Each structure stands twice: as C-alpha cells, then as structure tokens.
Amino acid sequence: MLLTANRSYWAIGLYQLSFCDCIRGPEAHSGPSIIRSKRAPIDPDAKKCSYTFLVPEQKITGSKKITSFCPEPDKERVTRIDIADVREVLSKQRREIETLQLVVDVDGNLVNEMKLLRKESRNMNSRVTQLYMQLLHEIIRKRDNSLELAQLENRVLNVTSEMMRLASRYKELEGRFSVMAGLVNNQSVLISALEEQCLRAMGRGELPNLPVNNRFTNEIQRDNNNRAFPRGSRMEPPTASPFGINPPPPQGTLTSDGPFKDCYQVRVSGHTTSGMYLLKTNGSERLIQAWCEHGLDNGGWTVLQRRRDGSVNFFRNWDNYKKGFGNIDGEHWLGLDNIYNLGKQGDYKLMVELEDWTGKKVYAEYSSFHLEAESEGYRLRLGTYQGNAGDSLSSHNGKQFTTLDRDKDAFSGNCAHFHKGGWWYNACGQTNLNGVWYSGGVYRSKFQDGIFWAEYGGGFYSLKSSRLMIRPID
C-alpha cells in the first residue's frame, strides 16, 4: 500500500485494511510509523479490519484519501490451522482404524474358534456314532453269551442227570459185585480145602479127587484169594480184557518146581525162561502168581507192574490195588499186599523200565525198596537213584498210597482223581505210571493224567510202556 502525504501536516484518517494485512500487522508496511490507537473487535466472519493511523499534516490543497483494498484471499491456500485440523482428523481416523483392527482381530479369533468348535463337534459326532456301534455290538455279544450260557446250563443239567443215572447204575453193579464176591469167597474156601487135601494126597503118593477142570488162568483174582494150582498144570488161554483187546498168548509156563520165594530164586533154580511162576513168600500160606523177567540184567526180576497197550483200566479203588488186577502176561498190578510180603523177605532194589514212542528205553534204579504195612498206607521206602531216565520217584519217597476212595496224599484235593490212577502221590507228584494209557506220546487233557515220568518227556508225554521190578540186592 502506498500513502502520499506531506510530513509537515498530520491528519487523522481511517484506514481499512484487508484481512491479510490485519494478520501480518502494521509492521509489514513501509512508510511512516503507524500508531495503533484502537482495535475494533474482530468478527470471525468479517473479511476486513480497521486501524487508525496518524499521518503527517500536509498542505491543505484539498484532502486526499486514498483507499486501497487488498486482493481477494486465495481460497486454495493451506494454512497451519488447516494442517493441524487435517492432522487431528488423521489422528482420529488412525485411532478409529486401530480400534477397527482390534475388532477385526477379535472377530477373526472368534471365527477361528468357531471353526475349531465346528470341527470338534463333527469329531464328537463321529466318536459318539462309533461308541454307539460298539455298544450295539456289545449288547449283541452279551445276548449271544446269554444264549450260550443257557445252552451250557442245559448241558450241565443233562450231564448231572446222566451222572445220577450212572451213580445209580454203579450202586447196582456194586451190589452185584458184592454178591459175586461172596460167591467167590465161598468157592475159595472150597478150593483151599481141596488144596490141603491135594497136598496131603501128594505126600502119600495118592491122587486126590479133584474137579475135571483143574487148569489155571493168567488173570489176577480181584478178591485177593489167589488159587493154589497143582504142580505141572498148564496155562489156559488168557481172558479177554474189559476194553475188548485180547492180550497176547503167554510166553512161559508154570514149572513143576516151586513155589518159589521170589523170581530170583526161580533164576537160581536154573529156570532162564521169562514167564509166569508161582511164588510163596516167607511167613505166608498164600500163593502168588507172578511174572518173572530173566532177559534183563542177568534175570531174577519179579514184575510188580506192567503197562504196554491200555488193555486194563488202572483207575480203581483201594481194594483192587490191594489185591491186584489185570493179566500176568499183559498189563497188570501185582497187588500192594503181595508187594509188601515180597519186600519184607529181605533187602530188595527197584528197577523202573520206561519206553517212549520212538522205541527208546531208559531206566531208573533205586538201591533199596520196600513198603510198610497196610496200617501205614503201604508207605513207600526208597534208596538212592541211578540210571538215565532221571529221578522222578524220590519226591514220592515216604508217601502213602492213594486211590480214588482213599485220599492219603499231601494235596488239598485227591490226586488220584486228577491223575486217574493209584500211586504214592505227594502233591501230586513227578510220576504217574498207573495213569491213562495215551497213544502217540503227547496228549491233550485238562490234567496230567497220562503215564508220565516228569524227568523224561514231561507231564504231558504219555509213555508207551513201563515196568516196575524188584530183585534182591547183590
């Protein structure tokens, strides 16, 4: 702005400035000093402001007032206030964006969790379905088991009724057996009388009046009244076994000599053929029909027991084991009473001969052997062991004899029931030579009831044959 004035004159004039000049202030103008006298209130909507200036007085030739207006402000000009406002808006928008970002992050996490929950829900549905199917199968299986249990109960009832029927039949047979035993006893008394008459007649050189059929059998009598047979008698064919198996014909005959003390005396007397001979122990009037083995270790062995083909049932009661049973030239048990009478004559040793299903034979020999009396349960007494079969009998040393009707073993139950035989059981034992004869060796059974020798083959290997023999100690 230009002011033309005379310095010698002052005049007061009103000068109006534009809004831009008001902002910059009077310091921006060149020329005379300007004294601000008064500033009118600023209207925010006003575009102009007014100032009062003192100017030099000039020669009055006519006052001149020059008024100049500032140009219109530039509408597109950016001020600091605008920048501050923009920055504040940007800051506010930035804060809003950060808030929105946090919201988005939270929402994203919720979405991911929702997806995981949906996936887990699907897995749980699959697991529930699987458990349901398993439960269904379990219910079906239990129903089948219930049916099987009902069938098993019916079978048990049937077996129980069958056992009751067999028990009744057994009692009936037992009664018949008692009647037959009484008849045999009566006949035995008559036979004993005839024996005495025969011996007296032979001593006088006379022939006694005997029945026409004076032949003998190779079967051990069950009533413990073994018959005495005249010297020189011949053997009749062996009787058929109760299992339908016919034993082989006898291999030897009774000699006219004798009776003998034992088979060793038979050997000493010059008889070298293995076969059946009559024995009579010291202090006893009873004759014993026994098999003498002369083909093993110089002979003289008295056979107490023999197993070879399963033709004789060894699952018997006390009375049978006491008296003896079976066929002398086949499977047989000589009898506990006879074994006791033989053993008390002197010092004897025991030979146990075993044969497996490959034809191999092994033995176990004990340096001494005898039984105690019946009042002691025919307790077993053994010496030391030697042989190649292994020692499975020493654990039975000192044990009483046990049968199905007399339990004398150390087990809580009856070992004879488990092993299906009679033996000097411990609890129950390492050997069972009077058990069930199984063909082929290895057998399947709930219990170890075969003919086994634990040290040779184990408890579930049934041997093909076995023999128990005694002979006086050399």
Short mmCIF file of C-alpha atoms in Angstrom, two decimals:
data_model
loop_
_atom_site.label_atom_id
_atom_site.label_comp_id
_atom_site.label_asym_id
_atom_site.label_seq_id
_atom_site.Cartn_x
_atom_site.Cartn_y
_atom_site.Cartn_z
CA MET A 1 0.00 0.00 0.00
CA LEU A 2 1.31 3.45 -0.89
CA LEU A 3 0.44 6.59 1.01
CA THR A 4 1.25 10.01 -0.34
CA ALA A 5 1.43 12.68 2.37
CA ASN A 6 3.19 15.76 3.45
CA ARG A 7 5.28 15.29 6.58
CA SER A 8 4.52 18.75 7.86
CA TYR A 9 0.95 18.02 8.23
CA TRP A 10 -0.80 15.34 10.21
CA ALA A 11 -4.15 14.11 9.59
CA ILE A 12 -6.16 11.53 11.16
CA GLY A 13 -7.71 9.18 8.79
CA LEU A 14 -9.41 5.94 8.91
CA TYR A 15 -7.69 3.30 7.03
CA GLN A 16 -9.22 -0.01 6.42
CA LEU A 17 -7.00 -2.97 5.87
CA SER A 18 -7.79 -6.25 4.38
CA PHE A 19 -7.87 -9.45 6.46
CA CYS A 20 -4.48 -10.40 5.27
CA ASP A 21 -2.93 -7.15 6.40
CA CYS A 22 -4.58 -7.49 9.76
CA ILE A 23 -2.92 -10.82 10.19
CA ARG A 24 0.53 -9.60 9.20
CA GLY A 25 0.15 -6.43 11.27
CA PRO A 26 1.35 -2.93 10.63
CA GLU A 27 4.98 -3.90 10.91
CA ALA A 28 4.78 -5.23 7.41
CA HIS A 29 4.13 -1.85 5.90
CA SER A 30 6.84 0.57 4.88
CA GLY A 31 6.50 4.24 5.34
CA PRO A 32 5.58 6.35 8.26
CA SER A 33 5.20 4.98 11.68
CA ILE A 34 1.80 3.77 12.35
CA ILE A 35 0.43 4.01 15.83
CA ARG A 36 -2.36 1.67 16.60
CA SER A 37 -4.86 3.56 18.61
CA LYS A 38 -7.66 1.22 18.79
CA ARG A 39 -8.52 -2.21 17.56
CA ALA A 40 -12.08 -2.96 16.96
CA PRO A 41 -13.42 -6.36 17.94
CA ILE A 42 -12.79 -8.92 15.31
CA ASP A 43 -15.76 -10.54 13.80
CA PRO A 44 -14.81 -14.07 12.82
CA ASP A 45 -16.99 -13.78 9.78
CA ALA A 46 -15.60 -10.39 8.74
CA LYS A 47 -13.07 -10.19 5.94
CA LYS A 48 -11.76 -6.69 6.86
CA CYS A 49 -10.39 -4.90 9.92
CA SER A 50 -9.90 -1.18 10.62
CA TYR A 51 -6.95 0.81 12.01
CA THR A 52 -6.42 4.49 12.88
CA PHE A 53 -3.22 5.99 11.54
CA LEU A 54 -1.53 9.39 12.24
CA VAL A 55 -0.04 10.75 9.11
CA PRO A 56 1.94 13.92 8.64
CA GLU A 57 -0.01 17.02 8.02
CA GLN A 58 0.24 18.35 4.52
CA LYS A 59 -0.59 21.47 2.95
CA ILE A 60 -4.20 21.57 2.56
CA THR A 61 -4.86 21.99 -1.02
CA GLY A 62 -7.54 19.63 -0.69
CA SER A 63 -7.57 16.44 1.28
CA LYS A 64 -6.97 13.29 -0.50
CA LYS A 65 -7.99 9.93 0.76
CA ILE A 66 -6.58 7.00 -0.85
CA THR A 67 -8.19 3.72 -0.01
CA SER A 68 -6.77 0.57 -1.32
CA PHE A 69 -8.30 -2.83 -0.81
CA CYS A 70 -6.35 -5.99 -0.59
CA PRO A 71 -6.96 -8.58 -3.24
CA GLU A 72 -9.36 -11.39 -2.53
CA PRO A 73 -7.75 -14.12 -0.49
CA ASP A 74 -6.64 -17.33 -2.24
CA LYS A 75 -9.25 -19.90 -1.43
CA GLU A 76 -6.90 -22.80 -2.18
CA ARG A 77 -4.19 -21.57 0.18
CA VAL A 78 -3.48 -24.05 3.03
CA THR A 79 -2.86 -22.67 6.46
CA ARG A 80 -1.29 -24.16 9.57
CA ILE A 81 -4.69 -24.39 11.17
CA ASP A 82 -5.89 -26.45 8.23
CA ILE A 83 -2.86 -28.68 8.55
CA ALA A 84 -3.47 -29.04 12.28
CA ASP A 85 -7.11 -29.82 11.63
CA VAL A 86 -6.15 -32.36 8.99
CA ARG A 87 -3.62 -33.92 11.34
CA GLU A 88 -6.20 -34.12 14.09
CA VAL A 89 -8.65 -35.72 11.69
CA LEU A 90 -5.96 -38.13 10.52
CA SER A 91 -5.04 -38.98 14.12
CA LYS A 92 -8.67 -39.57 14.93
CA GLN A 93 -9.09 -41.73 11.83
CA ARG A 94 -5.88 -43.60 12.72
CA ARG A 95 -7.24 -44.31 16.19
CA GLU A 96 -10.51 -45.45 14.67
CA ILE A 97 -8.60 -47.70 12.24
CA GLU A 98 -6.61 -49.21 15.12
CA THR A 99 -9.82 -49.79 17.02
CA LEU A 100 -11.35 -51.39 13.95
CA GLN A 101 -8.20 -53.54 13.54
CA LEU A 102 -8.54 -54.77 17.12
CA VAL A 103 -12.19 -55.52 16.47
CA VAL A 104 -11.28 -57.36 13.27
CA ASP A 105 -8.59 -59.36 15.11
CA VAL A 106 -11.04 -60.31 17.84
CA ASP A 107 -13.67 -61.23 15.29
CA GLY A 108 -11.09 -63.30 13.36
CA ASN A 109 -10.16 -65.21 16.51
CA LEU A 110 -13.81 -65.81 17.18
CA VAL A 111 -14.25 -67.10 13.64
CA ASN A 112 -11.27 -69.46 14.02
CA GLU A 113 -12.58 -70.68 17.36
CA MET A 114 -15.97 -71.19 15.78
CA LYS A 115 -14.38 -73.26 13.00
CA LEU A 116 -12.46 -75.34 15.55
CA LEU A 117 -15.62 -75.86 17.57
CA ARG A 118 -17.46 -77.00 14.45
CA LYS A 119 -14.65 -79.40 13.59
CA GLU A 120 -14.56 -80.74 17.14
CA SER A 121 -18.33 -81.09 17.06
CA ARG A 122 -18.07 -83.19 13.89
CA ASN A 123 -15.36 -85.33 15.52
CA MET A 124 -17.50 -85.77 18.62
CA ASN A 125 -20.44 -86.82 16.46
CA SER A 126 -18.24 -89.42 14.75
CA ARG A 127 -16.96 -90.68 18.13
CA VAL A 128 -20.49 -90.86 19.52
CA THR A 129 -21.56 -92.85 16.47
CA GLN A 130 -18.60 -95.20 16.91
CA LEU A 131 -19.36 -95.68 20.62
CA TYR A 132 -22.97 -96.35 19.78
CA MET A 133 -21.98 -99.06 17.30
CA GLN A 134 -19.61 -100.60 19.85
CA LEU A 135 -22.34 -100.58 22.45
CA LEU A 136 -24.69 -102.21 19.99
CA HIS A 137 -22.15 -104.95 19.20
CA GLU A 138 -21.52 -105.46 22.94
CA ILE A 139 -25.25 -105.84 23.56
CA ILE A 140 -25.49 -108.37 20.73
CA ARG A 141 -22.45 -110.26 22.07
CA LYS A 142 -23.89 -110.37 25.58
CA ARG A 143 -27.14 -111.65 24.20
CA ASP A 144 -25.26 -114.40 22.36
CA ASN A 145 -23.33 -115.18 25.56
CA SER A 146 -26.59 -115.41 27.44
CA LEU A 147 -27.86 -117.90 24.89
CA GLU A 148 -24.63 -119.91 25.14
CA LEU A 149 -24.86 -119.80 28.93
CA ALA A 150 -28.41 -121.08 28.79
CA GLN A 151 -27.30 -123.88 26.48
CA LEU A 152 -24.39 -124.67 28.78
CA GLU A 153 -26.73 -124.80 31.77
CA ASN A 154 -28.94 -127.23 29.87
CA ARG A 155 -25.90 -129.35 29.09
CA VAL A 156 -24.84 -129.27 32.74
CA LEU A 157 -28.30 -130.37 33.78
CA ASN A 158 -28.21 -133.18 31.23
CA VAL A 159 -24.75 -134.26 32.40
CA THR A 160 -25.88 -134.09 36.02
CA SER A 161 -28.86 -136.28 35.31
CA GLU A 162 -26.59 -138.67 33.40
CA MET A 163 -24.19 -138.75 36.36
CA MET A 164 -27.05 -139.52 38.71
CA ARG A 165 -28.16 -142.30 36.40
CA LEU A 166 -24.60 -143.67 36.27
CA ALA A 167 -24.29 -143.39 40.05
CA SER A 168 -27.46 -145.40 40.40
CA ARG A 169 -26.12 -147.93 37.91
CA TYR A 170 -22.82 -148.02 39.81
CA LYS A 171 -24.59 -148.80 43.07
CA GLU A 172 -26.49 -151.56 41.33
CA LEU A 173 -23.28 -153.03 39.91
CA GLU A 174 -21.61 -152.67 43.29
CA GLY A 175 -24.38 -154.75 44.85
CA ARG A 176 -23.99 -157.40 42.19
CA PHE A 177 -20.25 -157.33 42.72
CA SER A 178 -20.71 -157.92 46.44
CA VAL A 179 -22.91 -160.91 45.70
CA MET A 180 -20.32 -162.31 43.28
CA ALA A 181 -17.52 -161.64 45.76
CA GLY A 182 -19.40 -163.62 48.40
CA LEU A 183 -19.81 -166.46 45.95
CA VAL A 184 -16.11 -166.36 45.08
CA ASN A 185 -15.20 -166.39 48.77
CA ASN A 186 -17.29 -169.49 49.29
CA GLN A 187 -15.61 -171.14 46.33
CA SER A 188 -12.20 -170.06 47.63
CA VAL A 189 -12.86 -171.84 50.93
CA LEU A 190 -13.69 -174.98 49.00
CA ILE A 191 -10.59 -174.59 46.85
CA SER A 192 -8.39 -174.14 49.92
CA ALA A 193 -9.78 -177.31 51.38
CA LEU A 194 -9.10 -179.13 48.11
CA GLU A 195 -5.55 -177.74 48.05
CA GLU A 196 -4.84 -179.12 51.51
CA GLN A 197 -6.36 -182.43 50.53
CA CYS A 198 -4.26 -182.44 47.36
CA LEU A 199 -1.04 -181.71 49.22
CA ARG A 200 -1.70 -184.45 51.73
CA ALA A 201 -2.54 -186.91 48.98
CA MET A 202 0.61 -186.00 47.03
CA GLY A 203 2.65 -186.53 50.17
CA ARG A 204 1.22 -190.02 50.44
CA GLY A 205 1.61 -190.65 46.73
CA GLU A 206 -2.15 -190.81 46.19
CA LEU A 207 -4.24 -189.00 43.61
CA PRO A 208 -6.89 -186.79 45.21
CA ASN A 209 -10.41 -186.48 43.90
CA LEU A 210 -10.22 -183.13 42.01
CA PRO A 211 -12.65 -181.46 39.65
CA VAL A 212 -12.20 -182.24 35.97
CA ASN A 213 -11.27 -178.65 35.05
CA ASN A 214 -8.10 -178.08 37.05
CA ARG A 215 -6.46 -175.60 34.66
CA PHE A 216 -5.42 -172.10 35.79
CA THR A 217 -5.87 -168.59 34.38
CA ASN A 218 -3.33 -165.80 33.88
CA GLU A 219 -5.69 -163.21 35.38
CA ILE A 220 -5.08 -161.88 38.89
CA GLN A 221 -8.14 -162.52 41.07
CA ARG A 222 -9.83 -159.40 42.37
CA ASP A 223 -10.98 -160.97 45.64
CA ASN A 224 -7.43 -161.43 46.97
CA ASN A 225 -7.96 -165.20 47.22
CA ASN A 226 -5.48 -166.39 44.62
CA ARG A 227 -5.93 -170.04 43.93
CA ALA A 228 -3.23 -172.66 44.51
CA PHE A 229 -2.64 -174.77 41.46
CA PRO A 230 -1.27 -178.33 41.31
CA ARG A 231 2.28 -178.66 40.11
CA GLY A 232 2.72 -179.35 36.45
CA SER A 233 -0.53 -177.69 35.42
CA ARG A 234 -0.61 -175.92 32.07
CA MET A 235 -1.92 -172.40 31.32
CA GLU A 236 -5.24 -171.80 29.62
CA PRO A 237 -5.68 -169.02 27.01
CA PRO A 238 -5.79 -165.53 28.56
CA THR A 239 -9.18 -163.99 29.12
CA ALA A 240 -10.37 -161.05 27.07
CA SER A 241 -9.78 -157.60 28.55
CA PRO A 242 -12.74 -155.38 29.56
CA PHE A 243 -11.75 -152.97 26.73
CA GLY A 244 -12.17 -155.58 24.01
CA ILE A 245 -8.41 -156.02 23.46
CA ASN A 246 -7.18 -159.56 23.64
CA PRO A 247 -3.76 -159.89 25.27
CA PRO A 248 -1.04 -161.90 23.52
CA PRO A 249 -0.62 -165.56 24.44
CA PRO A 250 1.56 -166.28 27.49
CA GLN A 251 5.27 -166.67 26.91
CA GLY A 252 6.07 -169.07 29.72
CA THR A 253 4.62 -171.89 31.77
CA LEU A 254 4.48 -172.78 35.40
CA THR A 255 7.17 -175.27 36.19
CA SER A 256 6.65 -178.36 38.34
CA ASP A 257 9.18 -176.90 40.78
CA GLY A 258 8.27 -174.45 43.44
CA PRO A 259 6.56 -172.48 44.69
CA PHE A 260 9.48 -170.06 44.96
CA LYS A 261 10.33 -167.29 47.36
CA ASP A 262 10.74 -164.80 44.50
CA CYS A 263 11.86 -164.71 40.89
CA TYR A 264 15.50 -164.51 41.88
CA GLN A 265 15.13 -167.95 43.47
CA VAL A 266 13.50 -169.10 40.23
CA ARG A 267 16.64 -167.96 38.40
CA VAL A 268 18.94 -169.62 40.90
CA SER A 269 16.97 -172.86 40.46
CA GLY A 270 18.04 -172.89 36.80
CA HIS A 271 14.92 -171.51 35.09
CA THR A 272 16.04 -168.94 32.50
CA THR A 273 12.78 -168.51 30.59
CA SER A 274 10.73 -165.43 31.34
CA GLY A 275 7.17 -166.30 32.21
CA MET A 276 4.61 -166.92 34.93
CA TYR A 277 5.69 -168.71 38.11
CA LEU A 278 4.10 -169.48 41.45
CA LEU A 279 5.62 -167.66 44.41
CA LYS A 280 5.06 -168.07 48.12
CA THR A 281 6.55 -165.53 50.49
CA ASN A 282 8.06 -166.38 53.87
CA GLY A 283 5.55 -166.44 56.70
CA SER A 284 2.55 -166.62 54.38
CA GLU A 285 0.47 -169.52 53.15
CA ARG A 286 -0.81 -167.50 50.17
CA LEU A 287 0.43 -168.40 46.69
CA ILE A 288 1.28 -165.57 44.34
CA GLN A 289 1.12 -165.88 40.57
CA ALA A 290 3.78 -163.53 39.16
CA TRP A 291 5.76 -162.81 36.00
CA CYS A 292 9.49 -163.39 36.25
CA GLU A 293 11.78 -161.44 33.91
CA HIS A 294 15.02 -163.31 33.13
CA GLY A 295 16.10 -161.46 29.99
CA LEU A 296 17.24 -158.25 31.71
CA ASP A 297 20.46 -157.76 33.68
CA ASN A 298 21.03 -161.48 34.48
CA GLY A 299 17.34 -162.03 35.28
CA GLY A 300 15.67 -162.76 38.56
CA TRP A 301 13.35 -159.72 38.43
CA THR A 302 9.85 -160.02 39.92
CA VAL A 303 7.50 -157.79 37.90
CA LEU A 304 5.22 -155.68 40.14
CA GLN A 305 3.55 -153.60 37.44
CA ARG A 306 3.43 -153.55 33.63
CA ARG A 307 1.83 -151.11 31.15
CA ARG A 308 2.03 -151.57 27.38
CA ASP A 309 -1.27 -151.33 25.45
CA GLY A 310 -4.02 -149.79 27.58
CA SER A 311 -5.96 -153.07 27.76
CA VAL A 312 -6.51 -152.76 31.53
CA ASN A 313 -8.16 -149.88 33.38
CA PHE A 314 -5.95 -148.68 36.26
CA PHE A 315 -8.43 -146.14 37.66
CA ARG A 316 -9.54 -148.38 40.52
CA ASN A 317 -10.34 -148.35 44.21
CA TRP A 318 -8.25 -149.29 47.24
CA ASP A 319 -9.41 -152.90 47.41
CA ASN A 320 -8.41 -153.56 43.78
CA TYR A 321 -4.95 -152.07 44.28
CA LYS A 322 -4.51 -154.05 47.46
CA LYS A 323 -5.37 -157.41 45.87
CA GLY A 324 -4.08 -156.81 42.36
CA PHE A 325 -5.70 -156.87 38.92
CA GLY A 326 -5.01 -157.41 35.24
CA ASN A 327 -3.35 -160.22 33.27
CA ILE A 328 0.02 -161.52 34.41
CA ASP A 329 1.36 -161.85 30.86
CA GLY A 330 -0.03 -158.42 29.91
CA GLU A 331 -0.92 -155.26 31.77
CA HIS A 332 -1.31 -155.90 35.48
CA TRP A 333 -0.75 -154.71 39.04
CA LEU A 334 0.56 -157.46 41.35
CA GLY A 335 -1.18 -156.05 44.45
CA LEU A 336 0.03 -153.91 47.36
CA ASP A 337 -0.35 -156.77 49.82
CA ASN A 338 1.76 -159.10 47.64
CA ILE A 339 4.38 -156.39 47.09
CA TYR A 340 4.54 -155.77 50.85
CA ASN A 341 5.00 -159.52 51.57
CA LEU A 342 7.73 -159.80 48.91
CA GLY A 343 9.63 -156.77 50.19
CA LYS A 344 9.72 -157.80 53.82
CA GLN A 345 11.60 -161.06 53.00
CA GLY A 346 14.91 -159.23 52.66
CA ASP A 347 16.74 -156.34 51.05
CA TYR A 348 15.46 -155.61 47.54
CA LYS A 349 16.24 -152.98 44.92
CA LEU A 350 13.78 -151.44 42.46
CA MET A 351 14.12 -151.17 38.68
CA VAL A 352 11.82 -148.82 36.69
CA GLU A 353 11.96 -149.51 32.95
CA LEU A 354 10.43 -146.93 30.56
CA GLU A 355 9.91 -146.91 26.79
CA ASP A 356 8.89 -143.92 24.66
CA TRP A 357 7.11 -143.92 21.29
CA THR A 358 10.38 -143.91 19.33
CA GLY A 359 11.32 -147.28 20.80
CA LYS A 360 13.98 -145.87 23.14
CA LYS A 361 14.21 -147.49 26.56
CA VAL A 362 15.61 -145.87 29.71
CA TYR A 363 15.74 -146.95 33.32
CA ALA A 364 15.82 -145.67 36.89
CA GLU A 365 17.25 -147.94 39.59
CA TYR A 366 16.92 -147.41 43.35
CA SER A 367 19.32 -149.08 45.77
CA SER A 368 16.59 -150.23 48.16
CA PHE A 369 12.83 -150.75 48.10
CA HIS A 370 10.06 -151.94 50.41
CA LEU A 371 6.58 -151.00 51.56
CA GLU A 372 5.24 -150.55 55.04
CA ALA A 373 2.13 -152.39 56.26
CA GLU A 374 -1.43 -151.51 55.29
CA SER A 375 -1.91 -149.76 58.63
CA GLU A 376 0.71 -147.27 57.39
CA GLY A 377 -0.99 -146.92 54.00
CA TYR A 378 1.68 -149.07 52.28
CA ARG A 379 4.15 -146.21 52.66
CA LEU A 380 6.94 -146.20 50.06
CA ARG A 381 10.58 -146.55 51.15
CA LEU A 382 13.30 -145.96 48.55
CA GLY A 383 17.09 -145.84 48.42
CA THR A 384 19.39 -143.75 46.22
CA TYR A 385 18.89 -143.29 42.49
CA GLN A 386 21.00 -144.19 39.49
CA GLY A 387 20.15 -144.53 35.80
CA ASN A 388 19.49 -142.49 32.64
CA ALA A 389 15.76 -141.74 32.96
CA GLY A 390 16.10 -139.03 35.59
CA ASP A 391 14.93 -139.21 39.18
CA SER A 392 11.17 -138.64 39.31
CA LEU A 393 10.34 -141.06 42.14
CA SER A 394 12.42 -139.80 45.06
CA SER A 395 9.92 -136.98 45.67
CA HIS A 396 7.35 -139.73 46.40
CA ASN A 397 9.58 -141.42 48.96
CA GLY A 398 7.87 -141.78 52.34
CA LYS A 399 4.38 -141.15 50.90
CA GLN A 400 1.35 -143.37 51.45
CA PHE A 401 -0.60 -144.95 48.61
CA THR A 402 -3.66 -143.02 47.38
CA THR A 403 -6.64 -144.27 45.38
CA LEU A 404 -9.91 -142.68 44.29
CA ASP A 405 -11.63 -143.82 47.52
CA ARG A 406 -8.72 -143.28 49.97
CA ASP A 407 -7.02 -139.89 49.86
CA LYS A 408 -3.67 -140.05 51.63
CA ASP A 409 -1.67 -137.52 49.60
CA ALA A 410 -0.41 -134.09 50.71
CA PHE A 411 -2.64 -132.20 48.26
CA SER A 412 -5.84 -130.42 49.34
CA GLY A 413 -7.76 -132.47 46.78
CA ASN A 414 -7.44 -136.10 45.76
CA CYS A 415 -4.53 -136.60 43.36
CA ALA A 416 -5.99 -139.94 42.23
CA HIS A 417 -8.96 -138.09 40.75
CA PHE A 418 -6.70 -135.73 38.82
CA HIS A 419 -4.20 -138.39 37.64
CA LYS A 420 -6.80 -141.14 37.05
CA GLY A 421 -4.88 -143.84 38.88
CA GLY A 422 -3.45 -145.06 42.16
CA TRP A 423 0.07 -144.11 43.31
CA TRP A 424 2.26 -142.91 46.16
CA TYR A 425 1.23 -139.32 45.43
CA ASN A 426 2.85 -136.34 47.10
CA ALA A 427 1.09 -133.13 45.97
CA CYS A 428 0.61 -134.55 43.43
CA GLY A 429 3.89 -135.81 42.02
CA GLN A 430 6.56 -136.19 39.38
CA THR A 431 5.41 -139.54 38.00
CA ASN A 432 2.15 -141.37 37.36
CA LEU A 433 2.85 -144.82 35.90
CA ASN A 434 -0.68 -146.04 36.73
CA GLY A 435 -2.39 -143.25 34.77
CA VAL A 436 -4.31 -143.32 31.49
CA TRP A 437 -2.54 -145.00 28.55
CA TYR A 438 -2.50 -142.47 25.69
CA SER A 439 -1.34 -143.44 22.21
CA GLY A 440 1.31 -141.37 20.44
CA GLY A 441 3.09 -139.67 23.33
CA VAL A 442 1.94 -136.05 23.62
CA TYR A 443 -1.68 -135.90 24.75
CA ARG A 444 -4.31 -133.28 25.46
CA SER A 445 -6.05 -133.38 28.79
CA LYS A 446 -7.22 -130.91 31.41
CA PHE A 447 -4.98 -132.67 33.94
CA GLN A 448 -1.69 -134.56 33.73
CA ASP A 449 -3.32 -137.98 33.83
CA GLY A 450 -1.15 -139.91 31.35
CA ILE A 451 1.63 -142.43 32.03
CA PHE A 452 4.38 -139.88 32.57
CA TRP A 453 7.82 -139.60 34.12
CA ALA A 454 8.47 -135.87 34.54
CA GLU A 455 12.25 -136.13 34.16
CA TYR A 456 11.80 -137.98 30.86
CA GLY A 457 9.33 -136.32 28.50
CA GLY A 458 7.45 -134.12 30.96
CA GLY A 459 3.97 -134.33 32.40
CA PHE A 460 2.10 -134.23 29.07
CA TYR A 461 4.03 -137.02 27.36
CA SER A 462 2.44 -140.43 27.91
CA LEU A 463 4.97 -143.26 27.70
CA LYS A 464 4.39 -146.33 25.55
CA SER A 465 5.30 -148.88 28.24
CA SER A 466 6.59 -149.18 31.77
CA ARG A 467 7.59 -151.89 34.22
CA LEU A 468 8.29 -151.95 37.94
CA MET A 469 10.57 -154.86 39.00
CA ILE A 470 12.37 -155.87 42.19
CA ARG A 471 15.29 -158.18 42.87
CA PRO A 472 17.38 -158.91 45.97
CA ILE A 473 20.39 -156.65 46.43
CA ASP A 474 23.56 -158.34 45.16
#
